[in-house]
């Protein structure tokens, strides 16, 4: 079956499920998850990232109603809720519905009049795996609500709105990388995103390599509190450097030379945090150039260095991620492996020669199980179109607002 035929079949299935769940016809909007090739914990430091949208998405089927509520049901969670649109100060419920509520509230704040609807959510992005299932849900909901309201919003604003939903309502102080990837992803390409200017340069991923994602199947509970702690540590570093160097407003502005000159005055922990961000930004730019030039051994080397920096300097890895990366490095056909996403569990990203995929998959699964007694999941994927182009019913008009290429 062709890709298009598969997509049509999936949509038909979801429309049927919608009919069973709520009755009536529906329209479907999809948004992909993402995997980050390199550039971790740099987005909220106004630095550089190199993610790609992936072939797993979250789909929302919606149908308008005459009520003033959003009735939502998730096929994955097997859970339903009714979100009253007239509620003055809704509080987060601490579950998947918060992403929907958060997006809806942002529209209301901008004086869009959200109408009543039934929403069926079908998620194909592994939840809690660090592949941005939450950003994918937010973006799919945002495009659905825009369609429901017959309203328009530029894609940059959609991504920013979804990030605000997560920051302000869900309470996760994430950067812009995930939502941007989900909106602006492009098939066969990684996005070199400058998180300060939001300029994008699309970098082709060579056809002879595949993106292989290995899910450690663990998610350590400290993850979200440590994420916010890392953000505050970076802010503390910025205050320190801003007192000593003119024009510093983010760690993005710090160079290796600045670290050498002034870093000694920071606590050892803060120095390591700053060192990760400064070195990671440089690695992203270097890796984007190497990828563009098809120099996969350099990309791989930079991915390894990124993992070591996240493990030792930024301290956001965990034993399972380290084992998964160490094992991958010994398998023939691997160019590079590292943890991807926020850390403390979740997935690794592996750049693997396409003709070594089967060997890689079977060896990594077997050896990880032997080492940890956990069965991992291994996904082979490729860079996909983001919701900005892939969504049904949307013209390609978002291209008008597309940020200018960096080069
Ligand atoms: C999470 C956040 C992103 C980014 C990564 C780490 O995925 O949502 O904004 O900070 O962690 O790179």
CSV table of C-alpha atoms and ligand atoms in Angstrom, one decimal:
chain,number,residue,atom,x,y,z
A,1,UNK,CA,0.0,0.0,0.0
A,2,UNK,CA,1.4,3.5,-0.9
A,3,UNK,CA,2.0,6.1,1.8
A,4,UNK,CA,-1.0,8.1,0.6
A,5,UNK,CA,-3.3,5.0,0.5
A,6,UNK,CA,-2.2,4.2,4.1
A,7,UNK,CA,-2.9,7.7,5.2
A,8,UNK,CA,-6.4,7.6,3.7
A,9,UNK,CA,-7.1,4.2,5.4
A,10,UNK,CA,-6.0,5.6,8.8
A,11,UNK,CA,-8.2,8.6,8.4
A,12,UNK,CA,-11.2,6.5,7.5
A,13,UNK,CA,-10.6,4.3,10.5
A,14,UNK,CA,-10.4,7.4,12.8
A,15,UNK,CA,-13.6,8.8,11.2
A,16,UNK,CA,-15.3,5.6,12.0
A,17,UNK,CA,-14.0,5.6,15.6
A,18,UNK,CA,-15.3,9.2,15.9
A,19,UNK,CA,-18.7,8.2,14.6
A,20,UNK,CA,-18.9,5.4,17.2
A,21,UNK,CA,-17.7,7.6,20.0
A,22,UNK,CA,-19.6,10.8,19.3
A,23,UNK,CA,-21.7,10.2,16.2
A,24,UNK,CA,-21.6,12.3,13.0
A,25,UNK,CA,-18.9,13.4,10.6
A,26,UNK,CA,-15.5,14.7,11.5
A,27,UNK,CA,-12.5,16.5,10.1
A,28,UNK,CA,-9.0,15.3,10.9
A,29,UNK,CA,-5.8,17.2,11.8
A,30,UNK,CA,-2.5,15.6,12.4
A,31,UNK,CA,0.8,16.8,13.9
A,32,UNK,CA,4.0,14.8,14.2
A,33,UNK,CA,6.3,14.2,17.1
A,34,UNK,CA,10.0,15.0,16.7
A,35,UNK,CA,13.4,13.6,17.3
A,36,UNK,CA,16.4,15.9,18.0
A,37,UNK,CA,19.6,14.9,16.2
A,38,UNK,CA,21.7,17.3,18.3
A,39,UNK,CA,21.3,20.5,20.3
A,40,UNK,CA,19.9,19.5,23.7
A,41,UNK,CA,18.9,22.0,26.4
A,42,UNK,CA,20.0,24.8,24.1
A,43,UNK,CA,16.5,26.0,22.9
A,44,UNK,CA,15.7,27.8,26.2
A,45,UNK,CA,19.2,29.3,26.1
A,46,UNK,CA,18.3,31.0,22.8
A,47,UNK,CA,20.8,28.6,21.0
A,48,UNK,CA,20.7,26.2,18.1
A,49,UNK,CA,18.9,22.9,17.7
A,50,UNK,CA,18.8,20.3,14.9
A,51,UNK,CA,15.6,18.3,15.2
A,52,UNK,CA,13.4,16.5,12.6
A,53,UNK,CA,9.7,15.8,12.6
A,54,UNK,CA,9.1,12.0,12.6
A,55,UNK,CA,6.7,9.6,11.1
A,56,UNK,CA,4.7,9.2,14.2
A,57,UNK,CA,1.9,11.7,14.8
A,58,UNK,CA,-1.1,12.6,16.9
A,59,UNK,CA,-4.4,12.9,15.1
A,60,UNK,CA,-7.4,14.8,16.2
A,61,UNK,CA,-10.8,14.1,14.7
A,62,UNK,CA,-13.3,16.8,15.5
A,63,UNK,CA,-16.9,17.6,14.8
A,64,UNK,CA,-18.7,20.9,15.8
A,65,UNK,CA,-21.5,20.9,18.3
A,66,UNK,CA,-24.0,23.5,19.5
A,67,UNK,CA,-22.8,23.3,23.1
A,68,UNK,CA,-20.3,25.5,24.8
A,69,UNK,CA,-17.9,22.7,25.7
A,70,UNK,CA,-15.2,20.6,24.3
A,71,UNK,CA,-16.0,16.9,24.8
A,72,UNK,CA,-12.7,15.0,24.4
A,73,UNK,CA,-11.8,11.4,24.3
A,74,UNK,CA,-8.4,9.8,23.9
A,75,UNK,CA,-8.1,6.3,22.3
A,76,UNK,CA,-4.7,5.8,23.9
A,77,UNK,CA,-5.7,6.8,27.4
A,78,UNK,CA,-9.2,5.3,27.2
A,79,UNK,CA,-10.4,8.4,29.0
A,80,UNK,CA,-13.0,11.1,28.3
A,81,UNK,CA,-13.6,14.6,29.7
A,82,UNK,CA,-15.8,17.6,29.1
A,83,UNK,CA,-14.1,21.0,29.2
A,84,UNK,CA,-16.5,23.8,29.9
A,85,UNK,CA,-15.6,26.8,27.7
A,86,UNK,CA,-17.3,29.3,29.9
A,87,UNK,CA,-15.3,28.4,33.0
A,88,UNK,CA,-13.6,31.5,34.2
A,89,UNK,CA,-10.4,30.0,35.7
A,90,UNK,CA,-10.0,26.4,34.8
A,91,UNK,CA,-7.3,24.5,36.7
A,92,UNK,CA,-5.0,21.9,35.2
A,93,UNK,CA,-6.2,18.3,35.9
A,94,UNK,CA,-2.7,17.0,35.6
A,95,UNK,CA,-3.4,14.7,32.7
A,96,UNK,CA,-3.5,14.7,28.8
A,97,UNK,CA,-6.5,17.0,28.7
A,98,UNK,CA,-4.4,19.9,30.0
A,99,UNK,CA,-2.7,20.2,26.6
A,100,UNK,CA,-6.1,20.7,24.9
A,101,UNK,CA,-7.3,23.0,27.6
A,102,UNK,CA,-4.1,25.0,27.5
A,103,UNK,CA,-4.3,25.6,23.7
A,104,UNK,CA,-8.0,26.5,23.9
A,105,UNK,CA,-7.3,29.0,26.7
A,106,UNK,CA,-4.6,30.6,24.6
A,107,UNK,CA,-7.0,31.1,21.8
A,108,UNK,CA,-9.6,32.6,24.2
A,109,UNK,CA,-6.9,34.9,25.6
A,110,UNK,CA,-6.3,36.2,22.0
A,111,UNK,CA,-10.0,36.9,21.7
A,112,UNK,CA,-10.7,34.0,19.3
A,113,UNK,CA,-14.1,32.7,20.1
A,114,UNK,CA,-13.7,28.9,20.5
A,115,UNK,CA,-16.9,27.0,19.8
A,116,UNK,CA,-18.2,23.7,21.1
A,117,UNK,CA,-16.9,20.5,19.6
A,118,UNK,CA,-16.3,16.8,20.1
A,119,UNK,CA,-12.6,15.9,19.8
A,120,UNK,CA,-11.3,12.4,19.4
A,121,UNK,CA,-7.5,12.0,20.0
A,122,UNK,CA,-5.5,9.2,18.5
A,123,UNK,CA,-1.8,9.3,19.4
A,124,UNK,CA,0.8,7.4,17.5
A,125,UNK,CA,3.7,9.1,19.2
A,126,UNK,CA,5.0,7.0,22.1
A,127,UNK,CA,3.9,8.9,25.3
A,128,UNK,CA,6.6,9.9,27.8
A,129,UNK,CA,9.4,8.8,25.4
A,130,UNK,CA,10.9,12.2,24.8
A,131,UNK,CA,9.5,12.4,21.3
A,132,UNK,CA,7.2,15.3,21.9
A,133,UNK,CA,3.8,13.6,22.0
A,134,UNK,CA,2.6,16.6,24.0
A,135,UNK,CA,3.7,19.2,21.4
A,136,UNK,CA,2.2,17.0,18.7
A,137,UNK,CA,-1.1,17.0,20.6
A,138,UNK,CA,-1.0,20.8,21.1
A,139,UNK,CA,-0.3,21.5,17.5
A,140,UNK,CA,-3.0,19.1,16.2
A,141,UNK,CA,-5.5,20.6,18.6
A,142,UNK,CA,-4.5,24.2,17.5
A,143,UNK,CA,-5.0,23.4,13.8
A,144,UNK,CA,-8.3,21.7,14.6
A,145,UNK,CA,-9.6,24.6,16.7
A,146,UNK,CA,-8.5,27.1,14.0
A,147,UNK,CA,-10.5,25.1,11.4
A,148,UNK,CA,-13.5,24.8,13.8
A,149,UNK,CA,-13.5,28.6,14.2
A,150,UNK,CA,-12.8,29.2,10.5
A,151,UNK,CA,-10.0,31.4,11.7
A,152,UNK,CA,-6.4,31.8,10.4
A,153,UNK,CA,-3.1,32.2,12.2
A,154,UNK,CA,0.4,32.1,10.9
A,155,UNK,CA,2.4,29.0,11.6
A,156,UNK,CA,5.0,30.8,13.7
A,157,UNK,CA,2.2,32.0,16.0
A,158,UNK,CA,0.7,28.6,16.1
A,159,UNK,CA,4.0,27.1,17.4
A,160,UNK,CA,4.4,30.0,19.9
A,161,UNK,CA,0.8,29.6,21.1
A,162,UNK,CA,1.3,25.9,21.8
A,163,UNK,CA,4.5,26.6,23.7
A,164,UNK,CA,2.7,29.2,25.8
A,165,UNK,CA,0.0,26.6,26.5
A,166,UNK,CA,2.6,24.3,27.8
A,167,UNK,CA,4.5,26.9,29.8
A,168,UNK,CA,1.5,28.6,31.3
A,169,UNK,CA,-1.2,26.0,31.8
A,170,UNK,CA,0.6,22.7,31.9
A,171,UNK,CA,3.5,24.2,33.9
A,172,UNK,CA,6.3,22.7,31.8
A,173,UNK,CA,8.9,25.4,31.1
A,174,UNK,CA,9.9,24.0,27.8
A,175,UNK,CA,11.6,25.8,24.9
A,176,UNK,CA,10.3,26.2,21.4
A,177,UNK,CA,12.0,23.3,19.7
A,178,UNK,CA,9.2,20.7,20.0
A,179,UNK,CA,6.3,22.8,18.7
A,180,UNK,CA,8.5,24.3,16.0
A,181,UNK,CA,9.5,20.9,14.7
A,182,UNK,CA,5.9,19.7,14.7
A,183,UNK,CA,4.8,22.7,12.7
A,184,UNK,CA,7.8,23.2,10.4
A,185,UNK,CA,9.2,19.7,9.9
A,186,UNK,CA,10.0,18.8,6.3
A,187,UNK,CA,10.3,15.3,4.8
A,188,UNK,CA,13.8,14.1,4.4
A,189,UNK,CA,15.3,17.1,6.3
A,190,UNK,CA,16.4,18.2,9.7
A,191,UNK,CA,15.7,21.8,10.7
A,192,UNK,CA,18.6,23.9,11.9
A,193,UNK,CA,16.6,26.3,14.1
A,194,UNK,CA,18.1,29.4,15.6
A,195,UNK,CA,16.0,29.6,18.8
A,196,UNK,CA,16.7,33.3,19.2
A,197,UNK,CA,15.7,34.6,15.7
A,198,UNK,CA,13.5,31.5,14.9
A,199,UNK,CA,15.2,31.3,11.5
A,200,UNK,CA,15.2,27.9,10.0
A,201,UNK,CA,17.6,26.3,7.5
A,202,UNK,CA,16.5,22.9,6.2
A,203,UNK,CA,19.4,20.4,6.1
A,204,UNK,CA,18.9,17.3,3.9
A,205,UNK,CA,19.5,14.0,5.7
A,206,UNK,CA,21.5,11.7,3.4
A,207,UNK,CA,19.4,9.0,1.9
A,208,UNK,CA,21.7,6.2,2.9
A,209,UNK,CA,21.1,6.6,6.6
A,210,UNK,CA,18.0,6.1,8.8
A,211,UNK,CA,16.9,7.6,12.0
A,212,UNK,CA,16.6,4.8,14.5
A,213,UNK,CA,15.0,5.6,17.9
A,214,UNK,CA,15.6,3.3,20.8
A,215,UNK,CA,13.2,3.6,23.7
A,216,UNK,CA,14.7,2.7,27.0
A,217,UNK,CA,11.1,2.3,28.3
A,218,UNK,CA,12.1,4.2,31.5
A,219,UNK,CA,11.1,7.7,32.5
A,220,UNK,CA,12.5,8.8,35.8
A,221,UNK,CA,10.1,10.9,37.9
A,222,UNK,CA,12.7,13.6,38.7
A,223,UNK,CA,12.8,14.6,35.0
A,224,UNK,CA,10.4,17.5,35.1
A,225,UNK,CA,11.7,19.1,38.3
A,226,UNK,CA,15.3,18.7,37.1
A,227,UNK,CA,14.3,20.3,33.8
A,228,UNK,CA,13.1,23.4,35.6
A,229,UNK,CA,16.1,23.3,37.9
A,230,UNK,CA,18.5,23.3,34.8
A,231,UNK,CA,16.6,26.3,33.4
A,232,UNK,CA,17.2,28.2,36.7
A,233,UNK,CA,20.9,27.2,36.8
A,234,UNK,CA,21.3,28.6,33.3
A,235,UNK,CA,19.6,31.8,34.3
A,236,UNK,CA,22.0,32.1,37.2
A,237,UNK,CA,24.9,31.7,34.8
A,238,UNK,CA,23.5,34.4,32.6
A,239,UNK,CA,23.3,36.8,35.5
A,240,UNK,CA,26.9,36.1,36.4
A,241,UNK,CA,28.2,36.7,32.9
A,242,UNK,CA,25.9,39.7,32.3
A,243,UNK,CA,27.6,41.4,35.2
A,244,UNK,CA,31.0,40.9,33.6
A,245,UNK,CA,30.4,41.1,29.9
A,246,UNK,CA,28.4,43.7,27.9
A,247,UNK,CA,25.4,42.5,25.9
A,248,UNK,CA,24.9,39.1,27.4
A,249,UNK,CA,21.2,38.2,27.7
A,250,UNK,CA,21.4,34.4,27.3
A,251,UNK,CA,24.0,31.6,27.4
A,252,UNK,CA,23.9,31.8,23.6
A,253,UNK,CA,26.0,34.9,23.9
A,254,UNK,CA,28.8,33.2,25.8
A,255,UNK,CA,31.9,31.9,23.9
A,256,UNK,CA,34.5,29.4,24.9
A,257,UNK,CA,36.9,32.3,25.4
A,258,UNK,CA,34.4,33.9,27.9
A,259,UNK,CA,34.2,30.6,29.8
A,260,UNK,CA,38.0,30.4,30.0
A,261,UNK,CA,38.3,34.0,31.1
A,262,UNK,CA,35.4,34.3,33.6
A,263,UNK,CA,34.2,30.7,34.2
A,264,UNK,CA,36.5,30.2,37.3
A,265,UNK,CA,34.2,32.5,39.3
A,266,UNK,CA,31.2,30.1,38.9
A,267,UNK,CA,30.6,27.2,41.2
A,268,UNK,CA,31.9,23.9,39.6
A,269,UNK,CA,28.3,22.8,38.9
A,270,UNK,CA,27.3,26.0,37.2
A,271,UNK,CA,30.5,26.0,35.2
A,272,UNK,CA,29.7,22.5,33.9
A,273,UNK,CA,26.1,23.6,33.0
A,274,UNK,CA,27.4,26.6,31.0
A,275,UNK,CA,30.1,24.5,29.4
A,276,UNK,CA,27.5,22.1,28.1
A,277,UNK,CA,25.4,24.8,26.5
A,278,UNK,CA,28.3,26.7,25.0
A,279,UNK,CA,29.9,23.5,23.6
A,280,UNK,CA,26.5,22.1,22.4
A,281,UNK,CA,25.7,25.2,20.4
A,282,UNK,CA,29.0,24.9,18.6
A,283,UNK,CA,28.4,21.2,18.0
A,284,UNK,CA,25.0,21.9,16.4
A,285,UNK,CA,26.4,24.4,13.9
A,286,UNK,CA,29.2,22.0,13.1
A,287,UNK,CA,26.9,19.0,12.8
A,288,UNK,CA,24.5,20.9,10.5
A,289,UNK,CA,27.4,21.7,8.2
A,290,UNK,CA,28.7,18.2,8.3
A,291,UNK,CA,25.3,16.7,7.5
A,292,UNK,CA,24.9,19.1,4.6
A,293,UNK,CA,28.2,17.8,3.3
A,294,UNK,CA,27.3,14.2,3.8
A,295,UNK,CA,30.1,13.9,6.3
A,296,UNK,CA,28.4,11.4,8.6
A,297,UNK,CA,31.5,10.4,10.6
A,298,UNK,CA,31.8,14.0,11.8
A,299,UNK,CA,28.1,14.1,12.6
A,300,UNK,CA,28.5,10.8,14.5
A,301,UNK,CA,31.5,12.1,16.5
A,302,UNK,CA,29.6,15.2,17.4
A,303,UNK,CA,26.6,13.2,18.6
A,304,UNK,CA,28.8,11.1,20.8
A,305,UNK,CA,30.4,14.3,22.3
A,306,UNK,CA,26.9,15.7,22.8
A,307,UNK,CA,25.9,12.6,24.8
A,308,UNK,CA,29.0,12.8,27.0
A,309,UNK,CA,28.4,16.5,27.7
A,310,UNK,CA,24.7,15.8,28.6
A,311,UNK,CA,25.8,12.9,30.8
A,312,UNK,CA,28.8,14.5,32.6
A,313,UNK,CA,28.3,18.3,32.4
A,314,UNK,CA,24.6,18.8,32.2
A,315,UNK,CA,23.7,15.6,34.1
A,316,UNK,CA,20.4,14.8,32.5
A,317,UNK,CA,21.2,11.3,31.3
A,318,UNK,CA,20.5,8.1,33.3
A,319,UNK,CA,22.0,4.6,33.4
A,320,UNK,CA,19.6,3.2,30.9
A,321,UNK,CA,20.3,5.9,28.3
A,322,UNK,CA,24.0,5.5,28.8
A,323,UNK,CA,23.8,1.7,28.4
A,324,UNK,CA,21.7,2.1,25.2
A,325,UNK,CA,24.2,4.6,23.7
A,326,UNK,CA,27.3,2.5,24.7
A,327,UNK,CA,25.8,-0.7,23.2
A,328,UNK,CA,24.8,1.1,20.0
A,329,UNK,CA,28.4,2.4,19.5
A,330,UNK,CA,29.7,-1.2,19.2
A,331,UNK,CA,27.3,-2.2,16.4
A,332,UNK,CA,28.5,-2.0,12.9
A,333,UNK,CA,26.7,0.5,10.6
A,334,UNK,CA,26.2,3.1,13.4
A,335,UNK,CA,27.4,6.7,12.7
A,336,UNK,CA,26.3,8.2,16.0
A,337,UNK,CA,24.1,7.7,19.0
A,338,UNK,CA,23.0,10.0,21.8
A,339,UNK,CA,20.1,10.6,24.2
A,340,UNK,CA,17.4,12.8,22.7
A,341,UNK,CA,15.0,15.1,24.3
A,342,UNK,CA,14.9,16.3,27.9
A,343,UNK,CA,16.6,13.2,29.4
A,344,UNK,CA,16.2,11.2,32.6
A,345,UNK,CA,14.9,8.3,30.5
A,346,UNK,CA,13.1,8.2,27.1
A,347,UNK,CA,14.9,7.6,23.9
A,348,UNK,CA,18.2,7.6,22.1
A,349,UNK,CA,18.6,8.7,18.5
A,350,UNK,CA,20.9,6.6,16.3
A,351,UNK,CA,22.1,7.5,12.9
A,352,UNK,CA,22.4,4.1,11.2
A,353,UNK,CA,23.4,3.0,7.6
A,354,UNK,CA,20.2,2.0,6.0
A,355,UNK,CA,21.5,-1.4,5.0
A,356,UNK,CA,22.5,-2.3,8.6
A,357,UNK,CA,19.1,-1.5,10.1
A,358,UNK,CA,18.0,-5.1,10.6
A,359,UNK,CA,21.2,-6.1,12.3
A,360,UNK,CA,21.2,-3.0,14.4
A,361,UNK,CA,17.6,-3.5,15.6
A,362,UNK,CA,18.1,-7.1,16.6
A,363,UNK,CA,21.4,-6.6,18.3
A,364,UNK,CA,20.4,-3.5,20.3
A,365,UNK,CA,17.2,-5.0,21.5
A,366,UNK,CA,18.9,-8.2,22.6
A,367,UNK,CA,21.9,-6.6,24.3
A,368,UNK,CA,19.8,-3.9,26.1
A,369,UNK,CA,17.5,-6.6,27.4
A,370,UNK,CA,20.5,-8.6,28.6
A,371,UNK,CA,22.0,-5.6,30.3
A,372,UNK,CA,18.8,-4.1,32.0
A,373,UNK,CA,16.2,-6.9,31.9
A,374,UNK,CA,13.9,-4.4,30.1
A,375,UNK,CA,12.5,-5.0,26.6
A,376,UNK,CA,13.2,-1.8,24.6
A,377,UNK,CA,11.2,-0.5,21.7
A,378,UNK,CA,13.1,0.3,18.5
A,379,UNK,CA,11.5,2.5,15.8
A,380,UNK,CA,13.0,3.1,12.4
A,381,UNK,CA,11.7,6.4,11.1
A,382,UNK,CA,12.5,9.1,8.6
A,383,UNK,CA,12.1,12.9,8.7
A,384,UNK,CA,8.5,13.9,7.9
A,385,UNK,CA,6.5,16.9,6.9
A,386,UNK,CA,5.3,19.0,9.8
A,387,UNK,CA,1.7,19.9,10.5
A,388,UNK,CA,2.1,23.2,8.5
A,389,UNK,CA,2.0,21.3,5.3
A,390,UNK,CA,0.7,17.9,6.1
A,391,UNK,CA,-2.7,18.9,7.5
A,392,UNK,CA,-5.9,18.3,5.5
A,393,UNK,CA,-7.9,21.3,4.5
A,394,UNK,CA,-4.9,23.7,4.9
A,395,UNK,CA,-3.6,25.4,1.9
A,396,UNK,CA,0.1,25.7,1.6
A,397,UNK,CA,-0.4,29.3,2.6
A,398,UNK,CA,1.8,29.0,5.6
A,399,UNK,CA,4.8,29.1,3.2
A,400,UNK,CA,4.2,32.8,3.0
A,401,UNK,CA,5.2,33.2,6.6
A,402,UNK,CA,8.0,30.7,6.6
A,403,UNK,CA,11.1,32.1,8.2
A,404,UNK,CA,13.9,33.0,5.9
A,405,UNK,CA,16.6,30.5,5.4
A,406,UNK,CA,19.8,31.2,7.5
A,407,UNK,CA,22.1,31.0,4.5
B,1,LIG,C1,12.2,19.0,26.1
B,1,LIG,C2,11.7,20.4,25.9
B,1,LIG,C3,12.4,21.1,24.8
B,1,LIG,C4,13.9,21.1,25.0
B,1,LIG,C5,14.3,19.6,25.3
B,1,LIG,C6,15.8,19.5,25.6
B,1,LIG,O1,11.9,18.2,25.0
B,1,LIG,O2,10.3,20.4,25.6
B,1,LIG,O3,12.0,22.5,24.7
B,1,LIG,O4,14.3,22.0,26.0
B,1,LIG,O5,13.6,19.1,26.3
B,1,LIG,O6,16.6,19.9,24.6
